Amino acid sequence: MSDPIAVIGLAARLPDAANPEEFWTNLVAGRNSIHRLSVEDLLGAGADPEEIRRPGYVRARPLLDDPWGLDRGYFGLSERECVVRNPQHRLLLELCSSALQNAGQVPGHHDVIGLYAGCAEDRYAEDHLRADPELYPLVGETGVTLANNADYLTSFVSYRLGLTGPSIPVRTACSSSLVAVHMGAQALRAGECDIALAGGVEIEMPYGLGYRHVRGGVESSDGVCRPLDAAADGTVFGSGGGVVVLKRLDEALADGDTVWGLIRGSAVNNDGAQRATFTSPSVEGQRRVIAEALAVADVDPAGVSYVELHGTATQVGDPVEIQGLKDALSALADGEPAARSCVVGSVKSNIGHLGPAAGVAGLIKTLLALNHEALPPVAGFRTPNPLLELEKTPFRVADRLLEWPRSPKRPRLAGVSSFGFGGTNAHVVVEEGPESRSPLGARRGTGPGEADQDAAESQLLLWSACDEGAESTVRRYLAAALGGSGHRLADAAFTTQVGRRALPVRAALRARTVKQAVDTLADPAAAVTARGDGTALPVTLVFPGTSETRQGATDWIAGLRERHAGFATAVDECLGHFGGADERAAALFAAEYALGRMLLDWGVRPARIVGRGAGALLAATALGTKELAEAVRSLSAGAGTGPVGGAAARQPCVSPAPGNDMGSGAPSLWVVCGAVGTASAPWQEYGEDGAGQRAVGLLPHSGDEDPWDTVLDALAHVWAHGTDVAWEALPRLGTPGRVPLPHYPYARRPYMVPRGAERTGGGS
């Protein structure tokens, strides 16, 4: 038995579906997303007027919304690189980014991430770039090759996203993306990476055209794909793509990841020579790959209740597939009638055949079905193909939306098949994941009110964008997701902290319940923001000295001691160096020390550290120029009465003295290890003019405020103004998990050189 592999994230852009949620809506509705093309559509796409009038020309194709588009600002690409870069490479880049966001993973933080993916051969380089008399001489053959050859598909994505694991292009024709899933799972089991991305893309080139039907060929005569149906006469090739994120199950559970489902086992083989032609399918080859995947999974074949077929709707392919599947699952024939029923379907009835992306589209459909506990219908299915002889098999076609509920007896199992021209076959055995880590969660059907019931403390939600317009969109998407998901606020907040890139325009808000968060997100003024060009406001860490710490702070300090073990430890460490000093003064000195230590331990790297009076001694300890014991002795002896600042020995700080990188008057965010009063600002103690200065305290100023809320508010300002925080280091009540939240709202622009036309776009 192989170790289970968890699918912890996914992304899809498919015909009539910009994301998996829209895809599921279309599947449930039995929607046919193979577009009917008008003469105007075809001529606009560059079709030959004579060709489209010929008999047998089929005006249909599954199309992808915005096939040329990319958000170059988000991905850091020049305009020329976008124009030259193959559209399939661009699509995979966006899908990998979206899938990682869905999984709450940021490349480069901890894990080694690998990528396995395939794409189709296309003519973008030949028809669009080499044919352009202005652009091609500027780019050159090497530039065109590097931007279009399938060899560079995955390495381009790995370069742009910072993926450091294996980066392997997979080229097995129509089985490419499911072979990629198999390879990713194998790499995880072998320890070659900690996370693996797997999938595939295809953008048909030339794009937006129909095709000529050939009698006896694999393409449908009328532009409809009818898997398993008596009227089936071929498939329809189209555009789209999908990616899944894989991780070893034990690590996924330990890390609190969402689990869409499990890859229990998988197998890949080739039909070899035992078939009529190079492109003919083989019953024996398909039987062997399915049987091997089941053996690797070490599951009872009688437990497989659904199989997502390759299902090309060809007169040869479908009967061969059903026979191979029947032979592989022959153990079903010995079961009781109730245990012998296995539903079969094919997503090609909805979106056509996406070539290298076909297998991952079927896998994503199956994962969605497991989590929604329903099996979508085969779109347009009417009458079973008699050549399948389904009455002699345990299979029945999903001719309507079927319930597929969890059972306390055993987990639901499914199979996903994908077979490519040339005979490379792949099969994956999929099992439902633990309900507690499902994307729908154990709180299925709950609303914000019910999710709020376990809110024990305030949480800090973060979001960011490339510009202010996108920031407002991210905020709206986040509010909508929180309002309808049933996620715990602690999980959602943790995901926004550790599962998203920090972009230049940042915002944050503190909330105690989901409802409060949703309501507050509706008010842009309620969030902590740093408007403008996204330039960071560096942090000045201030130790005000015990004389400037409010007398009522002792209660808040006690609250923080109880809440944060690290804070309590730092306080006790400091107090341990005191002898007969004034007890209150010692406690306040220790609290300031612990507040500063806490902030530094959370990864906040101030640009400078300053202090006055007793605070000067603490600044020296934070700078590494004085040991804590020495600072306590100096305090007891009455020393330490002047402002302190200077180059750090152990912290990357800059002296506030004039003439250095951050001199007097430079704009700064002053983070005070104490309370910030209303009568004066901390920078006034250091000769600053106050221009562009802001201050936040780590202790409340007055009233019955929760001291932890004050700490979170300070962190919100620190992060929103551009200083990163090691969010994983924050103390939390319980263990939060990562939950699926909306991915970034890409601001796509089309980048394309028309076929055989003059150069458009370009530049740098």
PDB file of N, CA and C in Angstrom, residues 59-119:
ATOM      1  N   ARG A  59     -19.013  24.109 -37.125  1.00  0.00           N
ATOM      2  CA  ARG A  59     -18.849  25.421 -36.501  1.00  0.00           C
ATOM      3  C   ARG A  59     -19.071  25.307 -34.990  1.00  0.00           C
ATOM      4  N   ALA A  60     -18.143  24.659 -34.315  1.00  0.00           N
ATOM      5  CA  ALA A  60     -18.267  24.460 -32.866  1.00  0.00           C
ATOM      6  C   ALA A  60     -16.883  24.285 -32.257  1.00  0.00           C
ATOM      7  N   ARG A  61     -16.758  24.750 -31.013  1.00  0.00           N
ATOM      8  CA  ARG A  61     -15.490  24.585 -30.311  1.00  0.00           C
ATOM      9  C   ARG A  61     -15.690  24.974 -28.828  1.00  0.00           C
ATOM     10  N   PRO A  62     -15.163  24.201 -27.894  1.00  0.00           N
ATOM     11  CA  PRO A  62     -15.140  24.650 -26.490  1.00  0.00           C
ATOM     12  C   PRO A  62     -14.090  25.750 -26.335  1.00  0.00           C
ATOM     13  N   LEU A  63     -14.536  26.946 -25.989  1.00  0.00           N
ATOM     14  CA  LEU A  63     -13.649  28.097 -25.931  1.00  0.00           C
ATOM     15  C   LEU A  63     -13.383  28.522 -24.496  1.00  0.00           C
ATOM     16  N   LEU A  64     -12.245  29.128 -24.306  1.00  0.00           N
ATOM     17  CA  LEU A  64     -11.829  29.616 -23.000  1.00  0.00           C
ATOM     18  C   LEU A  64     -11.987  31.127 -22.960  1.00  0.00           C
ATOM     19  N   ASP A  65     -12.615  31.631 -21.925  1.00  0.00           N
ATOM     20  CA  ASP A  65     -12.740  33.070 -21.775  1.00  0.00           C
ATOM     21  C   ASP A  65     -11.363  33.705 -21.608  1.00  0.00           C
ATOM     22  N   ASP A  66     -11.104  34.754 -22.381  1.00  0.00           N
ATOM     23  CA  ASP A  66      -9.870  35.536 -22.246  1.00  0.00           C
ATOM     24  C   ASP A  66      -8.611  34.682 -22.420  1.00  0.00           C
ATOM     25  N   PRO A  67      -8.469  33.991 -23.558  1.00  0.00           N
ATOM     26  CA  PRO A  67      -7.301  33.109 -23.732  1.00  0.00           C
ATOM     27  C   PRO A  67      -5.985  33.845 -23.861  1.00  0.00           C
ATOM     28  N   TRP A  68      -6.015  35.119 -24.230  1.00  0.00           N
ATOM     29  CA  TRP A  68      -4.772  35.867 -24.445  1.00  0.00           C
ATOM     30  C   TRP A  68      -4.376  36.694 -23.224  1.00  0.00           C
ATOM     31  N   GLY A  69      -5.224  36.705 -22.190  1.00  0.00           N
ATOM     32  CA  GLY A  69      -5.037  37.654 -21.105  1.00  0.00           C
ATOM     33  C   GLY A  69      -4.059  37.212 -20.034  1.00  0.00           C
ATOM     34  N   LEU A  70      -3.399  38.199 -19.417  1.00  0.00           N
ATOM     35  CA  LEU A  70      -2.506  37.953 -18.285  1.00  0.00           C
ATOM     36  C   LEU A  70      -2.360  39.256 -17.496  1.00  0.00           C
ATOM     37  N   ASP A  71      -2.257  39.119 -16.188  1.00  0.00           N
ATOM     38  CA  ASP A  71      -1.986  40.261 -15.318  1.00  0.00           C
ATOM     39  C   ASP A  71      -0.468  40.381 -15.186  1.00  0.00           C
ATOM     40  N   ARG A  72       0.132  41.145 -16.078  1.00  0.00           N
ATOM     41  CA  ARG A  72       1.598  41.190 -16.105  1.00  0.00           C
ATOM     42  C   ARG A  72       2.161  41.898 -14.875  1.00  0.00           C
ATOM     43  N   GLY A  73       1.411  42.856 -14.306  1.00  0.00           N
ATOM     44  CA  GLY A  73       1.882  43.533 -13.113  1.00  0.00           C
ATOM     45  C   GLY A  73       1.972  42.595 -11.930  1.00  0.00           C
ATOM     46  N   TYR A  74       0.983  41.741 -11.759  1.00  0.00           N
ATOM     47  CA  TYR A  74       0.989  40.802 -10.647  1.00  0.00           C
ATOM     48  C   TYR A  74       2.159  39.830 -10.756  1.00  0.00           C
ATOM     49  N   PHE A  75       2.436  39.382 -11.981  1.00  0.00           N
ATOM     50  CA  PHE A  75       3.493  38.379 -12.173  1.00  0.00           C
ATOM     51  C   PHE A  75       4.857  38.988 -12.508  1.00  0.00           C
ATOM     52  N   GLY A  76       4.936  40.300 -12.628  1.00  0.00           N
ATOM     53  CA  GLY A  76       6.228  40.948 -12.828  1.00  0.00           C
ATOM     54  C   GLY A  76       6.822  40.732 -14.202  1.00  0.00           C
ATOM     55  N   LEU A  77       5.987  40.727 -15.249  1.00  0.00           N
ATOM     56  CA  LEU A  77       6.464  40.508 -16.610  1.00  0.00           C
ATOM     57  C   LEU A  77       6.443  41.808 -17.409  1.00  0.00           C
ATOM     58  N   SER A  78       7.374  41.934 -18.318  1.00  0.00           N
ATOM     59  CA  SER A  78       7.342  43.071 -19.234  1.00  0.00           C
ATOM     60  C   SER A  78       6.282  42.833 -20.301  1.00  0.00           C
ATOM     61  N   GLU A  79       5.879  43.912 -20.955  1.00  0.00           N
ATOM     62  CA  GLU A  79       4.861  43.778 -22.001  1.00  0.00           C
ATOM     63  C   GLU A  79       5.371  42.904 -23.146  1.00  0.00           C
ATOM     64  N   ARG A  80       6.636  43.090 -23.517  1.00  0.00           N
ATOM     65  CA  ARG A  80       7.161  42.282 -24.619  1.00  0.00           C
ATOM     66  C   ARG A  80       7.187  40.805 -24.260  1.00  0.00           C
ATOM     67  N   GLU A  81       7.583  40.482 -23.016  1.00  0.00           N
ATOM     68  CA  GLU A  81       7.615  39.074 -22.637  1.00  0.00           C
ATOM     69  C   GLU A  81       6.216  38.468 -22.678  1.00  0.00           C
ATOM     70  N   CYS A  82       5.213  39.247 -22.294  1.00  0.00           N
ATOM     71  CA  CYS A  82       3.840  38.737 -22.364  1.00  0.00           C
ATOM     72  C   CYS A  82       3.436  38.450 -23.807  1.00  0.00           C
ATOM     73  N   VAL A  83       3.804  39.344 -24.703  1.00  0.00           N
ATOM     74  CA  VAL A  83       3.447  39.158 -26.111  1.00  0.00           C
ATOM     75  C   VAL A  83       4.122  37.918 -26.690  1.00  0.00           C
ATOM     76  N   VAL A  84       5.382  37.713 -26.357  1.00  0.00           N
ATOM     77  CA  VAL A  84       6.153  36.615 -26.937  1.00  0.00           C
ATOM     78  C   VAL A  84       5.850  35.295 -26.241  1.00  0.00           C
ATOM     79  N   ARG A  85       5.533  35.334 -24.953  1.00  0.00           N
ATOM     80  CA  ARG A  85       5.321  34.114 -24.180  1.00  0.00           C
ATOM     81  C   ARG A  85       4.088  33.373 -24.675  1.00  0.00           C
ATOM     82  N   ASN A  86       4.217  32.087 -24.865  1.00  0.00           N
ATOM     83  CA  ASN A  86       3.122  31.254 -25.356  1.00  0.00           C
ATOM     84  C   ASN A  86       1.906  31.354 -24.434  1.00  0.00           C
ATOM     85  N   PRO A  87       0.700  31.520 -24.985  1.00  0.00           N
ATOM     86  CA  PRO A  87      -0.503  31.639 -24.150  1.00  0.00           C
ATOM     87  C   PRO A  87      -0.717  30.445 -23.217  1.00  0.00           C
ATOM     88  N   GLN A  88      -0.276  29.253 -23.612  1.00  0.00           N
ATOM     89  CA  GLN A  88      -0.424  28.103 -22.719  1.00  0.00           C
ATOM     90  C   GLN A  88       0.488  28.238 -21.497  1.00  0.00           C
ATOM     91  N   HIS A  89       1.683  28.761 -21.688  1.00  0.00           N
ATOM     92  CA  HIS A  89       2.589  29.006 -20.572  1.00  0.00           C
ATOM     93  C   HIS A  89       1.976  30.026 -19.617  1.00  0.00           C
ATOM     94  N   ARG A  90       1.383  31.077 -20.188  1.00  0.00           N
ATOM     95  CA  ARG A  90       0.746  32.101 -19.359  1.00  0.00           C
ATOM     96  C   ARG A  90      -0.401  31.508 -18.547  1.00  0.00           C
ATOM     97  N   LEU A  91      -1.218  30.688 -19.200  1.00  0.00           N
ATOM     98  CA  LEU A  91      -2.357  30.082 -18.511  1.00  0.00           C
ATOM     99  C   LEU A  91      -1.897  29.199 -17.367  1.00  0.00           C
ATOM    100  N   LEU A  92      -0.858  28.402 -17.597  1.00  0.00           N
ATOM    101  CA  LEU A  92      -0.361  27.538 -16.524  1.00  0.00           C
ATOM    102  C   LEU A  92       0.188  28.371 -15.368  1.00  0.00           C
ATOM    103  N   LEU A  93       0.859  29.474 -15.673  1.00  0.00           N
ATOM    104  CA  LEU A  93       1.377  30.348 -14.621  1.00  0.00           C
ATOM    105  C   LEU A  93       0.245  30.829 -13.719  1.00  0.00           C
ATOM    106  N   GLU A  94      -0.817  31.311 -14.316  1.00  0.00           N
ATOM    107  CA  GLU A  94      -1.941  31.807 -13.515  1.00  0.00           C
ATOM    108  C   GLU A  94      -2.603  30.682 -12.730  1.00  0.00           C
ATOM    109  N   LEU A  95      -2.786  29.524 -13.351  1.00  0.00           N
ATOM    110  CA  LEU A  95      -3.426  28.406 -12.664  1.00  0.00           C
ATOM    111  C   LEU A  95      -2.592  27.930 -11.475  1.00  0.00           C
ATOM    112  N   CYS A  96      -1.291  27.858 -11.642  1.00  0.00           N
ATOM    113  CA  CYS A  96      -0.437  27.439 -10.517  1.00  0.00           C
ATOM    114  C   CYS A  96      -0.509  28.441  -9.380  1.00  0.00           C
ATOM    115  N   SER A  97      -0.504  29.722  -9.709  1.00  0.00           N
ATOM    116  CA  SER A  97      -0.627  30.749  -8.683  1.00  0.00           C
ATOM    117  C   SER A  97      -1.965  30.621  -7.958  1.00  0.00           C
ATOM    118  N   SER A  98      -3.049  30.439  -8.712  1.00  0.00           N
ATOM    119  CA  SER A  98      -4.377  30.325  -8.108  1.00  0.00           C
ATOM    120  C   SER A  98      -4.500  29.072  -7.257  1.00  0.00           C
ATOM    121  N   ALA A  99      -3.931  27.968  -7.721  1.00  0.00           N
ATOM    122  CA  ALA A  99      -4.015  26.719  -6.961  1.00  0.00           C
ATOM    123  C   ALA A  99      -3.263  26.838  -5.639  1.00  0.00           C
ATOM    124  N   LEU A 100      -2.101  27.475  -5.667  1.00  0.00           N
ATOM    125  CA  LEU A 100      -1.353  27.674  -4.421  1.00  0.00           C
ATOM    126  C   LEU A 100      -2.124  28.572  -3.464  1.00  0.00           C
ATOM    127  N   GLN A 101      -2.779  29.599  -3.985  1.00  0.00           N
ATOM    128  CA  GLN A 101      -3.604  30.445  -3.126  1.00  0.00           C
ATOM    129  C   GLN A 101      -4.771  29.657  -2.545  1.00  0.00           C
ATOM    130  N   ASN A 102      -5.385  28.814  -3.357  1.00  0.00           N
ATOM    131  CA  ASN A 102      -6.475  27.979  -2.865  1.00  0.00           C
ATOM    132  C   ASN A 102      -6.014  27.074  -1.737  1.00  0.00           C
ATOM    133  N   ALA A 103      -4.772  26.625  -1.816  1.00  0.00           N
ATOM    134  CA  ALA A 103      -4.202  25.770  -0.778  1.00  0.00           C
ATOM    135  C   ALA A 103      -3.641  26.560   0.397  1.00  0.00           C
ATOM    136  N   GLY A 104      -3.575  27.890   0.278  1.00  0.00           N
ATOM    137  CA  GLY A 104      -2.997  28.696   1.342  1.00  0.00           C
ATOM    138  C   GLY A 104      -1.501  28.523   1.476  1.00  0.00           C
ATOM    139  N   GLN A 105      -0.819  28.378   0.349  1.00  0.00           N
ATOM    140  CA  GLN A 105       0.628  28.148   0.345  1.00  0.00           C
ATOM    141  C   GLN A 105       1.331  29.266  -0.412  1.00  0.00           C
ATOM    142  N   VAL A 106       2.451  29.727   0.125  1.00  0.00           N
ATOM    143  CA  VAL A 106       3.261  30.755  -0.522  1.00  0.00           C
ATOM    144  C   VAL A 106       4.633  30.167  -0.826  1.00  0.00           C
ATOM    145  N   PRO A 107       5.046  30.104  -2.090  1.00  0.00           N
ATOM    146  CA  PRO A 107       6.370  29.556  -2.414  1.00  0.00           C
ATOM    147  C   PRO A 107       7.474  30.304  -1.686  1.00  0.00           C
ATOM    148  N   GLY A 108       8.479  29.536  -1.280  1.00  0.00           N
ATOM    149  CA  GLY A 108       9.643  30.134  -0.674  1.00  0.00           C
ATOM    150  C   GLY A 108       9.587  30.274   0.822  1.00  0.00           C
ATOM    151  N   HIS A 109       8.407  30.062   1.429  1.00  0.00           N
ATOM    152  CA  HIS A 109       8.327  30.207   2.881  1.00  0.00           C
ATOM    153  C   HIS A 109       9.057  29.063   3.590  1.00  0.00           C
ATOM    154  N   HIS A 110       8.680  27.842   3.268  1.00  0.00           N
ATOM    155  CA  HIS A 110       9.307  26.708   3.935  1.00  0.00           C
ATOM    156  C   HIS A 110       9.524  25.541   2.978  1.00  0.00           C
ATOM    157  N   ASP A 111       8.518  25.221   2.206  1.00  0.00           N
ATOM    158  CA  ASP A 111       8.477  23.950   1.500  1.00  0.00           C
ATOM    159  C   ASP A 111       9.167  24.003   0.140  1.00  0.00           C
ATOM    160  N   VAL A 112       9.701  22.851  -0.252  1.00  0.00           N
ATOM    161  CA  VAL A 112      10.201  22.653  -1.609  1.00  0.00           C
ATOM    162  C   VAL A 112       9.016  22.229  -2.468  1.00  0.00           C
ATOM    163  N   ILE A 113       8.707  23.019  -3.479  1.00  0.00           N
ATOM    164  CA  ILE A 113       7.524  22.786  -4.311  1.00  0.00           C
ATOM    165  C   ILE A 113       7.965  22.363  -5.700  1.00  0.00           C
ATOM    166  N   GLY A 114       7.429  21.224  -6.165  1.00  0.00           N
ATOM    167  CA  GLY A 114       7.695  20.733  -7.509  1.00  0.00           C
ATOM    168  C   GLY A 114       6.533  21.010  -8.440  1.00  0.00           C
ATOM    169  N   LEU A 115       6.760  20.891  -9.732  1.00  0.00           N
ATOM    170  CA  LEU A 115       5.735  21.144 -10.747  1.00  0.00           C
ATOM    171  C   LEU A 115       5.850  20.126 -11.859  1.00  0.00           C
ATOM    172  N   TYR A 116       4.721  19.482 -12.161  1.00  0.00           N
ATOM    173  CA  TYR A 116       4.613  18.504 -13.247  1.00  0.00           C
ATOM    174  C   TYR A 116       3.397  18.888 -14.077  1.00  0.00           C
ATOM    175  N   ALA A 117       3.612  19.194 -15.360  1.00  0.00           N
ATOM    176  CA  ALA A 117       2.480  19.666 -16.167  1.00  0.00           C
ATOM    177  C   ALA A 117       2.771  19.489 -17.647  1.00  0.00           C
ATOM    178  N   GLY A 118       1.686  19.446 -18.415  1.00  0.00           N
ATOM    179  CA  GLY A 118       1.811  19.297 -19.860  1.00  0.00           C
ATOM    180  C   GLY A 118       0.987  20.332 -20.598  1.00  0.00           C
ATOM    181  N   CYS A 119       1.341  20.548 -21.849  1.00  0.00           N
ATOM    182  CA  CYS A 119       0.575  21.434 -22.723  1.00  0.00           C
ATOM    183  C   CYS A 119       0.543  20.820 -24.114  1.00  0.00           C
TER     184      CYS A 119
END
